[in-house]
Amino acid sequence: MRNQEIRTQRERHGRQAVAVLPIHYPKELLTALDLLAVELWGPPGPPRGDDAGRVQSYVCSVVRNALAFLAGGHADSVDGVLFPHTCDSIQQLATLATDLGGWTKPAFTFLHPRGADRPSARRFVEAELRRLAGTLEAFSGHALTEERLAAALALHREVDAARGALLDARARLPLDDTQLYALLRRGEWRWPADHLVELEAALATLAPEPVQRGVPVLVTGYVPEPAALLATLNGAGGYVAADDYAAVGRRVVRATPTPAADPWRALVDRYFAAPPCPTRGADTGVRMAHLAALAERSGARGVLVHVLKFCEPELFDVPAVKQAFASRGLPVLVLEGELEGALSGQAVTRLEAFGELLQGAPGAA
Amino acid sequence: MKAPARGAVTGVAIGVDVGSTSCKAVLVDGAGRIVGRRLEPAHPRVEEQTGRLVAALVAEAGVEVPVGATGYGRKRVAAARVLTEITCHARGAHALHGGGGLLVDMGGQDTKVIAIGPAGDVTDFAMNDKCAAGTGRFLEVILARLQVPLDEVAGYAARAGAPVTVSSTCTVFAESEVISLVAEGRPAEGIVRGLHLALASRVAALARGRPGTGPVLLSGGVALNAAMVTALAEALGRPVRVLPEPQLVGALGAALSVLERIP
Amino acid sequence: MLRRARYELAGRAAFPILTALEAWQHRLKRSRKQPGGGPFGPPLESVRRLKELMAHHYFQGRYADGAVPVAWVTSGFPVEVLRALGFHTVYPENHAALCGVQRLTPEYSDVAEAAGYSRDLCSYVRTDLGSVLSSKTPVGRLPRPQLLACCTNICQTVLYWYRELSRHLGVPLVLVDTPFVHGTASAHQLAYVKEQLEELCLVAGRVSGKPLDAERLVEVTRTAREGSRLWGECLAASRARPAPWTGIDGFFHIAPIVALRGTEACNGYYRLLRDELEDRVARGVGGLKEEKHRLLWDNLPVWFAVRRFSTLLAERGFNFVSTSYTDAWAEAGVGIDPDDPIGSAARTYTHVILNQDLPNRLDILRRLSRDYAVDGAILHSDRSCKPYSIGQVDLRERLAAELGIRVLLLEADHNDPRSWAAEPGENRLAAFMEGFE
């Protein structure tokens, strides 16, 4: 499917494709320069091929799999790779793959400042955005005019608005979680304008009244993989009513009432308006308040913390999440896994037991 | 949502608990007492084995009764109700103990810590991670290494003076650690005791931070190991109460859960 | 006033304090008392002074709160600013290593794990958070901080770690964020770090209750640079054959440059040490009685097994004559410049080994291998340190192929013995050494 999209975009629109490692990156710049972003979240399954052993087994499967994937030639249909400065491991992957072998086509980096929204960080982000834009201009052969950037910003605002609306109206959306996330995750590789069309089509199906009958659950974590997790959650009587996945909810920037007229200024504002994410060094208190608000708005009765093994930024927040919701009386299930194709038997049992707990079994139907 | 109070128990039922190392089936009477039991090493053909065990208990009952299933292989059992072993252990322990509390279930494949509410509902639970650390299997592997027969474990631990520190609770690492301790001439008794303490501290870490006073309830096959009970009480700093027929608690819970659904 | 006096007094008095340091030395001495005297050369005279210096530091720490401002600081933090403001600094990494040597990590980590911290997190972090949450420490007591000072140039982990400390202790956190360097740092990268250092001066000044004295900062910067230079001279003594001390000695002697950088006490100690090492070189006295093979070590030490490793290696005539870990403090620190304390600190603290790409790391390993004429290397693949470990599989191959030396990738952990399979691990080490014979 992804390769098909890459071919189509190339043949019909002359767009090049750039593979992008998780998590946050200025997609607006790529769109503005007619570059198709194709995100690389793994891929699921064990790392395969000659390069599978180049990263130690105590490193997360995103990095291990990505290196094996890139070095194995499986991403050769793209023209370049962007490595955002997400964590120590992805940062090391960037230099490992590009400097010591694995990726020979163009490679780009994007450095995130950590911690609070400080004036120094704003200045740094703007300069870093301009630097990346310059490199991408040379790569794409297009000049990044203010018009192009403004148009891309407008498009991504619309995409985010539609994604946000779908998540906010979750209870009225007649899709199960597997279907919903398949839709949302197509945004990781489809051309944004085309993705917007399918998001709007889904919005048109919203029912006037809630149609979800399961127990509402808040999910926070890295990425909804393996997809079997969602089916198991639905089977156990729960559904994702509020989303704080790094891949999904944490990348939906809520609209500012009056965006800045200067597109660069607007881009920087959007960068800092994103929901709090541990990989960007978000303040724990701010993040917990954000999660609590999400839970409250959605009426969530339980919290699922779905973390990737060895993912330090996420793991560090687990005690705070537990504490925050314990004080609110919401049960929290921490589910740790790899990017496997299927869910482990133990994980299934935990999810089902969590479903039974939320429904007050035994006795309840 | 709170579970409705029990008391709706009217008929007899069968509970099946298909674990990773053993398969358990019980027949309960109208008062929720175990009146028939089967326990066998787990067979890979779950349908066949559980079908046979259920048939044997049906024969004891003399009448077809509904079946509740739980455990690792629960979905492959022909049953009226299927629930996870977490909910079933809570239910079984609640019936045996006559109230809520903190339950530690140490089975072959995993260890669970379950907080049980006053109505027998699960209020919180934790399980050990994927690896075998903190499980019955871990003990079996290492004890086999030391050539300590399972029925003599308690005696070994009781005879030990100071425990020998075993720091690894990863089965593979601990096995090699034990090999080198033996090579250094450390007494098997001390190693056995150290092993139990290492394991107990792992379980205690799961249990810590979970509320409750009074004894910690213990179920699962490992509960039959007196050395583990002692070590666990030491690590938890609380008395430990071994539930009667600790291996059957999950199966009992499965049987009770099916009864509660019958009006 | 009284507290200040007590702090000063604690600092000046020479007490025979039982500290972890003593334990290390005790163990080392014991190993040297083996039949036939063991494989090690005569112990360093300076060690006694090192012990006093560090004991004094930790002892003084007990009386620091209320007397002087206290900051908990990451090892790569531009500490000169804090030093100039008169902060007493505590290095949780150094403290965690101390706990690691004494094998206290499993106990402390259990406390952290019970609080919800995953065992997959860095073992320094688990040791430290466990120590904070349980109030246990082998050094008597650590003074509570008024400020947490964190610099991301060694890893992002420290930010998460210090954020949790801030949450538990209710103390403000000041961050110096140094984005990763691919090739050379861009102008906006350096400007960003510089701006943060200027913010740091204000924030730390507010906490300490007095503004930063520019003259004092110049002076401290000069002292710190001199300290790094002296530490470099101590390390360079091992270019001689035989090396006058062991790499393991180096791991312990790193404490002053980490924890007391920018003080005269640190420099005075390293002058003493350097002189002794140079004297040993002149007299041909080695760290080992018989040095047969010279090794390079990459990554953090395996603190809980440091003595075991050194003995195993020493018994067969192997010595670590250089380590990228101890070298890092000599390498980076000399870049700071009293003529431009803030600007040079921004540049220097951005360009540390762990904040730069793998080609730079490979260059350092190559250079150390050649300068110290090693015939083998051990790359410690450290479960607890991703930035130091990712890439080592390739580094191993390249070093072996380019330099024609034997290189072992040894998987362990810097602080948690539960992640170390002693038996198979030691076997690998033995097999590696047999390859030289």
Coordinates of C-alpha atoms in Angstrom, one line a residue, chain C residues 208 218 252 258 293 370 422:
Chain C
S208 CA 22.2 31.2 45.7
V218 CA 37.0 33.6 35.0
F252 CA 38.5 5.6 40.7
V258 CA 33.9 14.8 37.9
H293 CA 49.2 -6.8 26.9
R370 CA 47.5 4.4 18.6
A422 CA 29.0 -13.8 35.5

